[in-house]
Coordinates of C-alpha atoms in Angstrom, one line a residue:
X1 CA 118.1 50.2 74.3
X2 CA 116.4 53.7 73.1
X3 CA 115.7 53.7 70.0
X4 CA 115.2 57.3 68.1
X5 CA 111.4 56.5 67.5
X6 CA 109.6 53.2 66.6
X7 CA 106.3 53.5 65.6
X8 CA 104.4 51.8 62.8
X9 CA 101.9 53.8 60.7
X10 CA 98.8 51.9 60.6
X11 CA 96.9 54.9 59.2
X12 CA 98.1 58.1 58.2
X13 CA 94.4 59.5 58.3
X14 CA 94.3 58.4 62.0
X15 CA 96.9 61.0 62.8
X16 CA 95.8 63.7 61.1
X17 CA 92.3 63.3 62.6
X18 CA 94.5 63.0 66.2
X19 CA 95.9 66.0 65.1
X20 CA 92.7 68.1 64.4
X21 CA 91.0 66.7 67.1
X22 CA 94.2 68.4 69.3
X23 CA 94.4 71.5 67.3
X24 CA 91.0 71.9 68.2
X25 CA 91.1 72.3 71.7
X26 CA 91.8 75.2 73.9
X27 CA 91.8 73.8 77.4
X28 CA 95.2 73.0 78.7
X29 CA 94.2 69.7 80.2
X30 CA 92.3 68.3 78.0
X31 CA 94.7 68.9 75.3
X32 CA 97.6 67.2 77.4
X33 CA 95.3 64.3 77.4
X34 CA 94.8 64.0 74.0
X35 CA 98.3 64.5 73.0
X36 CA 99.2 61.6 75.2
X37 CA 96.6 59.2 74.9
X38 CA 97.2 59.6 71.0
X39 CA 101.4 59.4 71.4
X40 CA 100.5 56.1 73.7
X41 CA 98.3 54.7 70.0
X42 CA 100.3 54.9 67.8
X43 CA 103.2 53.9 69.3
X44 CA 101.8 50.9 70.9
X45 CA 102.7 51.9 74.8
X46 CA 101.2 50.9 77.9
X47 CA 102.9 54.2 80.4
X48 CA 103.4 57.7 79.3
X49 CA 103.8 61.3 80.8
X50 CA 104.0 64.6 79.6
X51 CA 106.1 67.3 81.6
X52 CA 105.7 71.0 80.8
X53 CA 108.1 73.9 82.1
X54 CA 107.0 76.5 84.1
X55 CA 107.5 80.6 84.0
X56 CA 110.3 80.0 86.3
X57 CA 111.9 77.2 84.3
X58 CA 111.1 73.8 86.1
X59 CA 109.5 71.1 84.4
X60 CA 106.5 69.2 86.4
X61 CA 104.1 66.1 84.9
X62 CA 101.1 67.9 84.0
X63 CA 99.4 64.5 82.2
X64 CA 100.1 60.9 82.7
X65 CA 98.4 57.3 81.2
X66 CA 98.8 54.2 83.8
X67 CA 100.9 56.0 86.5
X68 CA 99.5 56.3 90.1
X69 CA 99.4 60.1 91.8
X70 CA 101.6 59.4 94.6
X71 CA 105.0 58.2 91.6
X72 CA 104.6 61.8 90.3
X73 CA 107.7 63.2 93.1
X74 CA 110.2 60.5 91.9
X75 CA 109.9 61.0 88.5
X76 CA 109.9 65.2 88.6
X77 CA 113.3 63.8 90.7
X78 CA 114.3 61.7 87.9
X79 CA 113.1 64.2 84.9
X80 CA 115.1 66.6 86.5
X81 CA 118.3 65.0 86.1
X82 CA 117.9 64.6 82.7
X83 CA 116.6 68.5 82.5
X84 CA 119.9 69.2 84.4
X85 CA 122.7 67.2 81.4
X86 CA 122.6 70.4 79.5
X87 CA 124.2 68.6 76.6
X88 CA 122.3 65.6 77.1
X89 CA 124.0 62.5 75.7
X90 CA 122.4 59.3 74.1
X91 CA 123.8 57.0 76.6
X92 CA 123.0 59.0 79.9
X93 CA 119.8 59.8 78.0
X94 CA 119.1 56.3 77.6
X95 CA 120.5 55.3 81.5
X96 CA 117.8 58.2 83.1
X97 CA 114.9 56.6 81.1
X98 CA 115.7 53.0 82.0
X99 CA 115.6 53.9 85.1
X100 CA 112.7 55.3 85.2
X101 CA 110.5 52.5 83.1
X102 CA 112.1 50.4 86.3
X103 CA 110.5 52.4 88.6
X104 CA 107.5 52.7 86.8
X105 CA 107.4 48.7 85.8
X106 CA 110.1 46.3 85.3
X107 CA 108.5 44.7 82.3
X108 CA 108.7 48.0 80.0
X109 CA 111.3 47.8 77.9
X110 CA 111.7 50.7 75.1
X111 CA 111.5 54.1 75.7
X112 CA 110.4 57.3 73.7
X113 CA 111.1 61.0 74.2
X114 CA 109.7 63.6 72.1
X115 CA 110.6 67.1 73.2
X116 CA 107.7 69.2 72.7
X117 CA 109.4 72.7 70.8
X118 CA 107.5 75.7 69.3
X119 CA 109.7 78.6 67.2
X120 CA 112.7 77.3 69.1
X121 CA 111.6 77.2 72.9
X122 CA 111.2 74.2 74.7
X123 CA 107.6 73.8 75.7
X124 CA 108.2 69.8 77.7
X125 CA 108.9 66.3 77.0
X126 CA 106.7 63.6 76.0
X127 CA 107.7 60.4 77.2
X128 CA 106.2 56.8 76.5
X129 CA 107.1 53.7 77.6
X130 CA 106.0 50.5 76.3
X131 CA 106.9 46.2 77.2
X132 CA 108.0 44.9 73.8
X133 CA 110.5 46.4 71.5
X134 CA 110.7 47.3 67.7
X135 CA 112.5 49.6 65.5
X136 CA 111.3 52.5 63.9
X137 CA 112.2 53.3 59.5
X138 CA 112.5 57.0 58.8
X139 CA 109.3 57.0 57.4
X140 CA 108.0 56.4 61.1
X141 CA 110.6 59.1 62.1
X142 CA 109.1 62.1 59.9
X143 CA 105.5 61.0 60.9
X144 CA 105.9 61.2 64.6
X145 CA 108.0 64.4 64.4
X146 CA 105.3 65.8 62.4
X147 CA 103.0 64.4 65.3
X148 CA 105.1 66.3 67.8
X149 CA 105.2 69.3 66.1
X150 CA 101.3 69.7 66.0
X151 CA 101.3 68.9 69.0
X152 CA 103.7 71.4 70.6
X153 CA 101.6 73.8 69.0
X154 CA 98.3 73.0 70.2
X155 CA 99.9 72.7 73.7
X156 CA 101.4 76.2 72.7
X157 CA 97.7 77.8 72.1
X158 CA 96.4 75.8 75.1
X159 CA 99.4 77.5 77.7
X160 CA 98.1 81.1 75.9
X161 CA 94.6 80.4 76.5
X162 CA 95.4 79.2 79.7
X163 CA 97.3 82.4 80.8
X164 CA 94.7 84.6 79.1
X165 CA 91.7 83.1 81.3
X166 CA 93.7 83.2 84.3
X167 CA 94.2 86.4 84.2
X168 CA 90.5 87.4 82.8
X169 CA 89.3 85.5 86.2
X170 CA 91.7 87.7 88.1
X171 CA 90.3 91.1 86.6
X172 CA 87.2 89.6 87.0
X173 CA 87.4 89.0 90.8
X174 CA 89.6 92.4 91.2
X175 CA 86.6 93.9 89.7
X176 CA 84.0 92.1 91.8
X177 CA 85.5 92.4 94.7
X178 CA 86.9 96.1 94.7
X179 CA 85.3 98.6 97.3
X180 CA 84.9 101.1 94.8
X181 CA 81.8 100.5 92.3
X182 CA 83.0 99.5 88.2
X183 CA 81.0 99.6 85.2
X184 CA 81.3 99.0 81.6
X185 CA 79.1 100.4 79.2
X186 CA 78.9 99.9 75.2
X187 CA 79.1 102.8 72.8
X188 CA 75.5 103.5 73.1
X189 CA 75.8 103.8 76.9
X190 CA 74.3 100.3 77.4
X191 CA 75.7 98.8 81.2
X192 CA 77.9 94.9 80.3
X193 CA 79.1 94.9 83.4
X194 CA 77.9 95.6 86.8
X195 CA 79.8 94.9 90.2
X196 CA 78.9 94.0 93.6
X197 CA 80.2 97.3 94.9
X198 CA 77.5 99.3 92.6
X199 CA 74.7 97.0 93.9
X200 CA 75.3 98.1 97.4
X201 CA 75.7 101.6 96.7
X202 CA 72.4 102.0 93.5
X203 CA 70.2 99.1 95.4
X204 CA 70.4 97.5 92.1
X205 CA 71.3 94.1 91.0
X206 CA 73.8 93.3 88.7
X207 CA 71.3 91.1 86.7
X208 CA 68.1 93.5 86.5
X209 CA 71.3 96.7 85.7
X210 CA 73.0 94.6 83.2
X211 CA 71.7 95.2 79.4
X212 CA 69.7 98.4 80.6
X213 CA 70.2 102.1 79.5
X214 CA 72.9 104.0 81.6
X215 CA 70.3 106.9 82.4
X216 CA 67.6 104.5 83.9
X217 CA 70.0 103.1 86.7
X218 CA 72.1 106.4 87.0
X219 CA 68.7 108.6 88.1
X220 CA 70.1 112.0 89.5
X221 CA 68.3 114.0 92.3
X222 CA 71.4 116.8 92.0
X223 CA 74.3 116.9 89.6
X224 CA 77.6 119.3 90.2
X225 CA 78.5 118.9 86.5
X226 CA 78.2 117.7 83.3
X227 CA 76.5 114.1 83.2
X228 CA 77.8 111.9 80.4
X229 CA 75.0 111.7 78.4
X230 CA 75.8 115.3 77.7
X231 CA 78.4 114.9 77.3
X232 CA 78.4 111.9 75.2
X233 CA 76.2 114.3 72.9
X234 CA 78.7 116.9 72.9
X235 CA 81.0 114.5 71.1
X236 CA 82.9 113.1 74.5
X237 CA 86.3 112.0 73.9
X238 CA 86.8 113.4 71.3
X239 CA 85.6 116.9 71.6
X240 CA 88.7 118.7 72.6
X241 CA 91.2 116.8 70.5
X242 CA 93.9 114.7 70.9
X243 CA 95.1 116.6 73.9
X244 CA 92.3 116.7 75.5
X245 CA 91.5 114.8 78.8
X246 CA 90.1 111.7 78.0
X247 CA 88.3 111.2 81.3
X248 CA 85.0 112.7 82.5
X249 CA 84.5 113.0 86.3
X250 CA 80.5 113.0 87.0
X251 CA 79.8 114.2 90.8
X252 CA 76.5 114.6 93.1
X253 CA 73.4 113.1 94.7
X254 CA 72.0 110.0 92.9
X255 CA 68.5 108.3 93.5
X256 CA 68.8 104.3 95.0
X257 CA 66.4 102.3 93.8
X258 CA 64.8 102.1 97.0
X259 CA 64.3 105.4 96.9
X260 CA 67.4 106.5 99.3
X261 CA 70.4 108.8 98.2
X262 CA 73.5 109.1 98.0
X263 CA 76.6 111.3 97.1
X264 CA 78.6 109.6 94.6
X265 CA 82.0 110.5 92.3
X266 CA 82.3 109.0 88.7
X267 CA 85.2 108.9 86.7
X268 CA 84.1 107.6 83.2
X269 CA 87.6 106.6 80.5
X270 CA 86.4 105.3 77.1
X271 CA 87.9 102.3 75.5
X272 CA 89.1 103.0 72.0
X273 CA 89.4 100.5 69.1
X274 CA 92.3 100.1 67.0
X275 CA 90.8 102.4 64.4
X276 CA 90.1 105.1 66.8
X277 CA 86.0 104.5 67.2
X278 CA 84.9 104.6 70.9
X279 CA 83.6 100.5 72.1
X280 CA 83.1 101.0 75.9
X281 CA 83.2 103.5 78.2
X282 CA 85.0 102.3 81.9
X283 CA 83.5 104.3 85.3
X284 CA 85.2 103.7 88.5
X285 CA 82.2 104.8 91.0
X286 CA 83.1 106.0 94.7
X287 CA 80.7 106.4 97.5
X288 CA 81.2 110.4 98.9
X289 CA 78.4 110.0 101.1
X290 CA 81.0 110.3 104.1
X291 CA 83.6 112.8 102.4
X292 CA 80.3 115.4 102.0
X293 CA 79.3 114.6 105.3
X294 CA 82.3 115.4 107.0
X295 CA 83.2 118.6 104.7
X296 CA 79.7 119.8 105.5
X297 CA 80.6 119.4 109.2
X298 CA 83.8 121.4 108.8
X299 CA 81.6 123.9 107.2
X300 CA 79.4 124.2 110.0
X301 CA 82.3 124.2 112.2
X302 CA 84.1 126.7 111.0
X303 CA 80.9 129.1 110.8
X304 CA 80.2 127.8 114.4
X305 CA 83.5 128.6 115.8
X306 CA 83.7 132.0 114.2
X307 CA 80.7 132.8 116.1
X308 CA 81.8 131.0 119.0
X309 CA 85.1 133.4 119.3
X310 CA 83.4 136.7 118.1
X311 CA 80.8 136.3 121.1
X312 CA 82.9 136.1 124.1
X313 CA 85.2 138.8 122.3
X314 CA 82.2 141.3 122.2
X315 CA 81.0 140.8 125.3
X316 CA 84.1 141.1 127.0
X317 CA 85.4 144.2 125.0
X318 CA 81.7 145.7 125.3
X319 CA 82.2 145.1 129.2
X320 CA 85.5 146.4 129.5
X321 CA 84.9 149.6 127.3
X322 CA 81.8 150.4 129.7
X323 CA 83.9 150.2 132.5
X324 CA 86.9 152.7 130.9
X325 CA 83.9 155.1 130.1
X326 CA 85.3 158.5 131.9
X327 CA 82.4 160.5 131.9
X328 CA 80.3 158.0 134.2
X329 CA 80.9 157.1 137.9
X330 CA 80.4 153.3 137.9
X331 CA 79.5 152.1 141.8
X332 CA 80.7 149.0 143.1
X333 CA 77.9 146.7 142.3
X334 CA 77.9 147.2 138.6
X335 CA 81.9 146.7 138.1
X336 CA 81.4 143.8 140.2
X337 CA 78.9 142.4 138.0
X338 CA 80.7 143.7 134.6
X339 CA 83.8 142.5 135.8
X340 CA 81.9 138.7 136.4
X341 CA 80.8 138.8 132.8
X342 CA 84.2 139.6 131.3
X343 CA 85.7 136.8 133.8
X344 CA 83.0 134.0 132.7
X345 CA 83.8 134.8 128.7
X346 CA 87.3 134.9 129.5
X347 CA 87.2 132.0 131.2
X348 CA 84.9 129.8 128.1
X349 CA 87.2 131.6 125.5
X350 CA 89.8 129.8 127.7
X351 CA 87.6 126.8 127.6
X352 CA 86.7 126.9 123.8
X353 CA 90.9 127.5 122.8
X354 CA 91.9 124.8 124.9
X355 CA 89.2 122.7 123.2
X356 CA 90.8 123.5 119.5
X357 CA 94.4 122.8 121.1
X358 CA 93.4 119.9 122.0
X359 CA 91.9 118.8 119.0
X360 CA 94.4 119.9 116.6
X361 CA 97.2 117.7 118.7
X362 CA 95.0 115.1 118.5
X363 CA 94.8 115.3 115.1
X364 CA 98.9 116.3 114.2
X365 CA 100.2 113.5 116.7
X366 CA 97.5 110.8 116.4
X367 CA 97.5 110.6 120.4
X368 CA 97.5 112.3 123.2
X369 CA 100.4 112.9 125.6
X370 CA 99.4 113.1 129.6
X371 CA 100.9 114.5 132.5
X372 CA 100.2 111.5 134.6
X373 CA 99.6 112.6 138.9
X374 CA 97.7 111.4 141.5
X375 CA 94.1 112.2 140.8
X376 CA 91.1 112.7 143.1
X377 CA 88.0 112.7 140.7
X378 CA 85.2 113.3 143.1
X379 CA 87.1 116.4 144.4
X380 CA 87.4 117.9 140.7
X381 CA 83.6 116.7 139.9
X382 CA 82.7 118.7 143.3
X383 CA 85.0 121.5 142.5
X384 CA 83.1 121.2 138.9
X385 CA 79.5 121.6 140.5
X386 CA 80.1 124.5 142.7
X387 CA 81.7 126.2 139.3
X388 CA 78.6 125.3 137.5
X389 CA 76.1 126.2 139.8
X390 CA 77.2 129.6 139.6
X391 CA 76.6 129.9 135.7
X392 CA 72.5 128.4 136.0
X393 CA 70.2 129.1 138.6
X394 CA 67.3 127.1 136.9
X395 CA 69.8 123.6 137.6
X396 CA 69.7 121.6 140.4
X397 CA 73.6 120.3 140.3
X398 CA 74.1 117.3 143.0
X399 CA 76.8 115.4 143.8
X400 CA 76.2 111.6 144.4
X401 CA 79.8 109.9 145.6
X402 CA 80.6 107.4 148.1
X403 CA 82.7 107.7 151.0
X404 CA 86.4 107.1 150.1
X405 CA 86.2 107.4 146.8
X406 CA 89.7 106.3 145.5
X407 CA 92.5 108.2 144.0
X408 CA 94.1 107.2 140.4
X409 CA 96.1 107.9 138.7
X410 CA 95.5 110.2 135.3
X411 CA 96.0 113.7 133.8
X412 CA 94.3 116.2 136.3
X413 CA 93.9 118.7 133.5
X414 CA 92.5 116.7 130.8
X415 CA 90.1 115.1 133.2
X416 CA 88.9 118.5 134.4
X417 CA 88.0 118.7 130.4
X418 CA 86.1 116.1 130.6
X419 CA 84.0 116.7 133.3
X420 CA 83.5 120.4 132.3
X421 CA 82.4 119.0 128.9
X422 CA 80.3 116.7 130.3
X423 CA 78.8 118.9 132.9
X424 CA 78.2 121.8 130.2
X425 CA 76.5 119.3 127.9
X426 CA 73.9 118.4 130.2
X427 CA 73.2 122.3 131.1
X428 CA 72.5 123.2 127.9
X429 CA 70.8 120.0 126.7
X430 CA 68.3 120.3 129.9
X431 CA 66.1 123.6 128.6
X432 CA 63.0 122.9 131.0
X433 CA 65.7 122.7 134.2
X434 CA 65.9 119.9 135.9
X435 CA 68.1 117.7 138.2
X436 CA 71.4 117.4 137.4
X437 CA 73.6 114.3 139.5
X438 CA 77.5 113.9 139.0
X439 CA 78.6 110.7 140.6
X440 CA 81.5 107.9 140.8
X441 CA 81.3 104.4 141.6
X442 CA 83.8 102.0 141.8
X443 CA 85.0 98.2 142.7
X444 CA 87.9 98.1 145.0
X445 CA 91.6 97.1 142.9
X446 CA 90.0 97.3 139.5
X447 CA 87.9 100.5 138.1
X448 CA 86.0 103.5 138.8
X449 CA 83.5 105.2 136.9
X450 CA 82.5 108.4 136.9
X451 CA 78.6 109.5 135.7
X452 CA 76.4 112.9 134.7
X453 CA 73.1 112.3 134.2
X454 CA 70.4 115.1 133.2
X455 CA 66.8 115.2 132.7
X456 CA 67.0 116.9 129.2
X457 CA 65.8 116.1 125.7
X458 CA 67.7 112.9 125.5
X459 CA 69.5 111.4 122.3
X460 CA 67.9 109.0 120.2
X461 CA 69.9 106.0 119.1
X462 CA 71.0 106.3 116.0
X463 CA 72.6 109.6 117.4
X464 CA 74.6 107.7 120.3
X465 CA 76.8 106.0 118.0
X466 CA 78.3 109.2 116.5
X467 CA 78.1 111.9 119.4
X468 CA 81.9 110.9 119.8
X469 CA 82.9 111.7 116.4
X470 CA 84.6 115.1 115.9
X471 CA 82.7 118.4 114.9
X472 CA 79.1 115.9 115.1
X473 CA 76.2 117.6 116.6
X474 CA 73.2 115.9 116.9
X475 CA 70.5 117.8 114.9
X476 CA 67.4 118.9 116.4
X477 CA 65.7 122.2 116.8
X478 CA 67.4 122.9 120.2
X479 CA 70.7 121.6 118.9
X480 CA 70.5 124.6 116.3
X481 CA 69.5 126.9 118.9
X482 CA 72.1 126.3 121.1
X483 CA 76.2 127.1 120.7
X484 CA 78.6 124.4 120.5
X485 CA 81.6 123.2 118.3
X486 CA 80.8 119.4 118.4
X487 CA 84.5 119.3 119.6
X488 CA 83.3 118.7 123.5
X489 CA 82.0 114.8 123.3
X490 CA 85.3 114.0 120.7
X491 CA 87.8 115.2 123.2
X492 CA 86.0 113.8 126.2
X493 CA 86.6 110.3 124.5
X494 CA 90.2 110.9 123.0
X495 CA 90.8 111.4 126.6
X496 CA 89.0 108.6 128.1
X497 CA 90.9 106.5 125.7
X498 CA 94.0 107.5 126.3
X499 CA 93.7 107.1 129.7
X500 CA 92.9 103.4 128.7
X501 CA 89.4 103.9 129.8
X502 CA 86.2 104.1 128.1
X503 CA 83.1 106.4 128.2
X504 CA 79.8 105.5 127.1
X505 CA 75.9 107.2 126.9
X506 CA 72.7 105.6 127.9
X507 CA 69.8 108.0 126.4
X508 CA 66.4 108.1 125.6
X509 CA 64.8 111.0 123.9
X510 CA 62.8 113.1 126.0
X511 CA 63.7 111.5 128.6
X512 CA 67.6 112.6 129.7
X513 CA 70.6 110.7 129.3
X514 CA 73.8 109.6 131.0
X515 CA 77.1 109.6 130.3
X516 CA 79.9 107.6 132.1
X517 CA 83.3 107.0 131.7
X518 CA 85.4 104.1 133.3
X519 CA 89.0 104.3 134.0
X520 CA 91.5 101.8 136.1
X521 CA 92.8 101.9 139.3
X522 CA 96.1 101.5 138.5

């Protein structure tokens, strides 16, 4: 039979020092096992649990005295029956915990329930079961209500704390583990918090940063603005009001520790106190390195394209103008020659448009569409050379391909691209001359590859992993002297690619290099 509650005070000071001891505690679990090891005391039980309900409203056993791990899913089964009675009466109250001291052990007999309640919201049930049975005066009654109570509220502040470290841990790893650099500095501009992102791009550790003044770490070799010590001394946040922006954005090139730089973009957002005095000042840092890079490539671009355009446009209308000149007699010889010139600009302005076409569709449509036709690659490399060989006569152009070379399949024009590119490349990367061999090789069902290989200034290695990447020249002194758009190499891959092939560059400074590109059969 259940009885309301039987317990028999032996001591009232033993349950308030239960009570402190509970009070006391912060940590979820360890509270749980205090409450119940106390509830199992002083009512004299051998078995008891303790279910709590979660955000979405189920109750699970979070703490248990003499039950095994493996009983825990038939008695979340049998709690939740007596969770589902939402008008729970004595009687089917009473049947759901029989049962479940049977399944537990046939010789408990009495059970207790105390429903664990703070300001009105159920919090769990305490249940304890014990073998003999007694009955409980009101006296008994008021105590272990009072017993409950302090309990429900110290698994109350437990569930808070609880909630509050979870999600202190989850900042904490969002902030460790973010690809952009945070720090968080006190009022004096003192660094609390440093995370792994900043280490990689300052060289520092978080534990030599941490504790050390903002301006030792944050060393600038070239600022685009105001830094925030300055600004900190012109009375940032709360120079310009409460309108004002409350953010700072810091930009420019700051000294590693080891001496390196790097471009770097800080947006510092001070942390206010209740009473409107600043506490800490929040910077998300982001590496620019690569944004500067690339702008300062689009830069050069666009000052090397202009040129690029304005050259063959005055040579060609320079040409053509001679020629309409009516008060000389031109003989045959020089308007063949004048009319060559025009035709060679005219024909790399074609080159150079098609090149920016290209690009541009690249970049709009993320691929590249094809005109796919039988293709004979040695004849276009051939057809290629003997175009070549007319534009250098310090070049030795030869053709190395074996006898019936196969066809593929592929985009006749786009390849012819990549040939030119490749053939003009080596041309104007070979200053002392040389020997210049475009050849194929291939292995009969599968691939065939297509070389050029020059005896110029070569490429170092750090170089041949970028020569692909669009508007990327490699810097040198002849690579300044000599015109290009750093489009030729970027196309030549997007191609290749799209053609499901590859192309690749085997270099050596001073020493030439060769680039070849593979593409299938079929």
């Amino acid at each position: 039979m259940l009885m309301l509650l039987d317990y028999r005070v032996r001591q009232r000071d033993f349950l308030l020092e239960i009570s402190r001891a509970i009070t006391a505690q912060l940590d979820l679990s360890e509270v749980l096992k205090r409450v119940l090891n106390a509830s199992v005391i002083m009512l004299g039980g051998t078995v008891g649990l303790i279910t709590l309900r979660d955000v979405s409203g189920d109750y699970h056993i979070r703490a248990t005295v003499g039950i095994d791990d493996e009983r825990y899913p038939v008695l979340d089964e049998q709690l939740s029956k007596i969770f589902a009675l939402e008008t729970p009466e004595y009687d089917a109250l009473d049947a759901q915990l029989r049962e479940m001291a049977s399944l537990l052990d046939k010789r408990l007999r009495q059970s207790f329930a105390l429903p664990l309640v703070f300001a009105g919201e159920p919090l769990g049930l305490l249940v304890v079961f014990r073998s003999h049975v007694t009955t409980a005066t009101p006296d008994d009654v008021q105590v272990l209500q009072s017993f409950a109570d302090q309990a429900s509220i110290a698994v109350h502040n437990a569930q808070l704390y609880e909630r509050i470290d979870q999600e202190r841990k989850r900042l904490a790893a969002i902030v460790q583990h973010s690809a952009d650099g945070v720090m968080i500095l006190d009022a004096k501009g003192r660094i609390l918090s440093f995370n792994r992102a900043l280490e990689r791009m300052t060289a520092w550790r978080a534990v030599d940063a941490i504790g050390v003044d903002y301006d030792e770490v944050f060393q600038w070799k070239r600022l685009d603005n105001t830094d925030l010590k300055q600004a900190l001394e012109q009375g940032y946040p709360f120079q310009g009001g409460a309108d004002a922006p409350n953010t700072l954005y810091v930009e420019g090139d700051l000294f590693r520790r080891d001496g390196m730089t790097v471009s770097l973009g800080i947006i510092y957002a001070p942390l206010l106190s209740a009473d409107g005095h600043l506490t800490n000042i929040i910077a998300n840092v982001r590496d620019i390195t690569n944004f500067r890079q690339a702008q300062e490539m689009q830069n050069v671009f666009i000052s090397t394209i202009s040129h690029e355009l304005k050259t063959p446009v005055a040579l060609i209308k320079g040409h053509a103008a001679t020629l309409r000149r009516e008060d000389v007699t031109w003989g045959t010889d020089v308007v063949r020659e004048y009319s060559g010139i025009i035709e060679e600009e005219s024909d790399r302005l074609t080159v150079l448009i098609e090149n920016l076409l290209t690009t541009s569709k690249i970049h709009a449509q993320r691929r590249l569409e094809l005109n796919m036709d039988v293709v004979r690659l040695d004849q276009l490399c051939q057809s290629a050379v003997e175009r070549f060989s007319t534009q250098t006569r310090r070049h030795t152009l030869k053709l190395d391909f074996p006898k019936r070379f196969p066809a593929i399949q592929g985009d006749e024009q786009r390849l012819r691209q990549v040939i030119d590119n490749l053939l003009s490349n080596a041309i104007k990367y070979s200053p002392e001359a040389g020997e210049i061999v475009v050849g194929g090789r291939y292995d009969d069902g599968r691939t065939i590859s297509v070389f050029v290989r020059d005896q110029g200034v070569g490429i170092t290695e750090a170089d041949q992993d970028r020569v692909f990447e669009r508007f990327y020249r490699v810097d040198g002194k002849l690579s300044r002297r000599t015109q290009g758009t750093g489009l030729g190499l970027f196309l030549a891959r997007s191609i290749i690619e799209a053609h499901g092939g590859q192309i690749t560059v085997d270099s050596q400074p001073g020493k030439g290099s060769t680039f070849t590109f593979t593409l299938p059969q079929q």
